[in-house]
């Protein structure tokens, strides 16, 4: 779930909110299957941790491994905060 949050965050911040696992894995210089395994609960490698920390300054290994926000920077905590979803049946309008 944490890696999915990071992928969603990356997608929102790069203008590609529906970024797939393969595309995100490529940004991390990881294989698609390798990244998919991590997102599905397999233990994450040091290489992947390092790549994520470089891509997301303020992220910590502790958060990646346990989800504990204790050592996250304030900025990173705010960026990882859940985004409000529109009520079912309502769509957000895009700003022109």
PDB file of C-alpha atoms in Angstrom, residues 5-80:
ATOM      1  CA  UNK A   5       0.799   5.753  -2.450  1.00  0.00           C
ATOM      2  CA  UNK A   6       4.230   6.780  -3.715  1.00  0.00           C
ATOM      3  CA  UNK A   7       3.345   5.774  -7.277  1.00  0.00           C
ATOM      4  CA  UNK A   8       0.096   7.751  -7.068  1.00  0.00           C
ATOM      5  CA  UNK A   9       1.961  10.745  -5.623  1.00  0.00           C
ATOM      6  CA  UNK A  10       4.539  10.610  -8.412  1.00  0.00           C
ATOM      7  CA  UNK A  11       1.770  10.414 -10.983  1.00  0.00           C
ATOM      8  CA  UNK A  12      -0.092  13.412  -9.546  1.00  0.00           C
ATOM      9  CA  UNK A  13       3.070  15.491  -9.342  1.00  0.00           C
ATOM     10  CA  UNK A  14       4.155  14.673 -12.901  1.00  0.00           C
ATOM     11  CA  UNK A  15       0.743  15.123 -14.494  1.00  0.00           C
ATOM     12  CA  UNK A  16       0.199  11.407 -15.080  1.00  0.00           C
ATOM     13  CA  UNK A  17      -2.272  10.381 -12.341  1.00  0.00           C
ATOM     14  CA  UNK A  18      -2.832   6.941 -13.876  1.00  0.00           C
ATOM     15  CA  UNK A  19       0.847   5.978 -14.040  1.00  0.00           C
ATOM     16  CA  UNK A  20       1.267   2.232 -14.218  1.00  0.00           C
ATOM     17  CA  UNK A  21       3.673   0.001 -12.366  1.00  0.00           C
ATOM     18  CA  UNK A  22       5.882  -0.508 -15.414  1.00  0.00           C
ATOM     19  CA  UNK A  23       6.327   3.180 -16.107  1.00  0.00           C
ATOM     20  CA  UNK A  24       7.006   3.963 -12.455  1.00  0.00           C
ATOM     21  CA  UNK A  25       9.461   1.050 -12.249  1.00  0.00           C
ATOM     22  CA  UNK A  26      11.318   2.507 -15.233  1.00  0.00           C
ATOM     23  CA  UNK A  27      11.718   5.828 -13.378  1.00  0.00           C
ATOM     24  CA  UNK A  28      13.253   3.871 -10.506  1.00  0.00           C
ATOM     25  CA  UNK A  29      15.446   1.867 -12.910  1.00  0.00           C
ATOM     26  CA  UNK A  30      13.784  -1.355 -11.734  1.00  0.00           C
ATOM     27  CA  UNK A  31      12.116  -4.107 -13.701  1.00  0.00           C
ATOM     28  CA  UNK A  32       8.333  -4.096 -13.937  1.00  0.00           C
ATOM     29  CA  UNK A  33       7.966  -7.555 -12.367  1.00  0.00           C
ATOM     30  CA  UNK A  34      10.455  -6.672  -9.626  1.00  0.00           C
ATOM     31  CA  UNK A  35       8.544  -3.502  -8.717  1.00  0.00           C
ATOM     32  CA  UNK A  36       5.190  -5.294  -8.964  1.00  0.00           C
ATOM     33  CA  UNK A  37       6.427  -7.873  -6.463  1.00  0.00           C
ATOM     34  CA  UNK A  38       7.355  -5.099  -4.026  1.00  0.00           C
ATOM     35  CA  UNK A  39       3.993  -3.403  -4.425  1.00  0.00           C
ATOM     36  CA  UNK A  40       2.321  -6.763  -3.762  1.00  0.00           C
ATOM     37  CA  UNK A  41       4.096  -7.293  -0.452  1.00  0.00           C
ATOM     38  CA  UNK A  42       7.454  -8.881  -1.212  1.00  0.00           C
ATOM     39  CA  UNK A  43      10.367  -7.460   0.812  1.00  0.00           C
ATOM     40  CA  UNK A  44      11.803  -4.376  -0.864  1.00  0.00           C
ATOM     41  CA  UNK A  45      15.483  -4.406  -1.855  1.00  0.00           C
ATOM     42  CA  UNK A  46      18.079  -1.866  -0.791  1.00  0.00           C
ATOM     43  CA  UNK A  47      18.388  -0.806  -4.439  1.00  0.00           C
ATOM     44  CA  UNK A  48      14.666  -0.013  -4.575  1.00  0.00           C
ATOM     45  CA  UNK A  49      14.750   1.794  -1.214  1.00  0.00           C
ATOM     46  CA  UNK A  50      17.646   3.929  -2.400  1.00  0.00           C
ATOM     47  CA  UNK A  51      15.929   4.733  -5.704  1.00  0.00           C
ATOM     48  CA  UNK A  52      12.737   5.806  -3.898  1.00  0.00           C
ATOM     49  CA  UNK A  53      14.628   7.968  -1.415  1.00  0.00           C
ATOM     50  CA  UNK A  54      16.422   9.725  -4.282  1.00  0.00           C
ATOM     51  CA  UNK A  55      13.132  10.252  -6.136  1.00  0.00           C
ATOM     52  CA  UNK A  56      11.311  11.459  -2.995  1.00  0.00           C
ATOM     53  CA  UNK A  57      13.592  13.643  -0.840  1.00  0.00           C
ATOM     54  CA  UNK A  58      12.426  13.526   2.786  1.00  0.00           C
ATOM     55  CA  UNK A  59      11.305   9.896   2.526  1.00  0.00           C
ATOM     56  CA  UNK A  60      12.839   7.468   5.024  1.00  0.00           C
ATOM     57  CA  UNK A  61      13.686   3.779   5.020  1.00  0.00           C
ATOM     58  CA  UNK A  62      11.677   3.486   8.236  1.00  0.00           C
ATOM     59  CA  UNK A  63       8.530   4.721   6.451  1.00  0.00           C
ATOM     60  CA  UNK A  64       9.155   2.372   3.526  1.00  0.00           C
ATOM     61  CA  UNK A  65       9.560  -0.633   5.816  1.00  0.00           C
ATOM     62  CA  UNK A  66       7.006   0.079   8.551  1.00  0.00           C
ATOM     63  CA  UNK A  67       4.855   3.012   7.514  1.00  0.00           C
ATOM     64  CA  UNK A  68       5.914   4.964  10.599  1.00  0.00           C
ATOM     65  CA  UNK A  69       5.842   8.698   9.807  1.00  0.00           C
ATOM     66  CA  UNK A  70       8.030   9.626  12.810  1.00  0.00           C
ATOM     67  CA  UNK A  71      11.124  10.589  10.844  1.00  0.00           C
ATOM     68  CA  UNK A  72       9.474  11.921   7.682  1.00  0.00           C
ATOM     69  CA  UNK A  73      10.045  15.559   6.874  1.00  0.00           C
ATOM     70  CA  UNK A  74       6.999  17.786   7.314  1.00  0.00           C
ATOM     71  CA  UNK A  75       6.889  18.371   3.565  1.00  0.00           C
ATOM     72  CA  UNK A  76       6.948  14.641   2.833  1.00  0.00           C
ATOM     73  CA  UNK A  77       4.229  13.996   5.433  1.00  0.00           C
ATOM     74  CA  UNK A  78       2.030  16.574   3.742  1.00  0.00           C
ATOM     75  CA  UNK A  79       2.719  15.187   0.278  1.00  0.00           C
ATOM     76  CA  UNK A  80       1.783  11.676   1.455  1.00  0.00           C
TER      77      UNK A  80
END
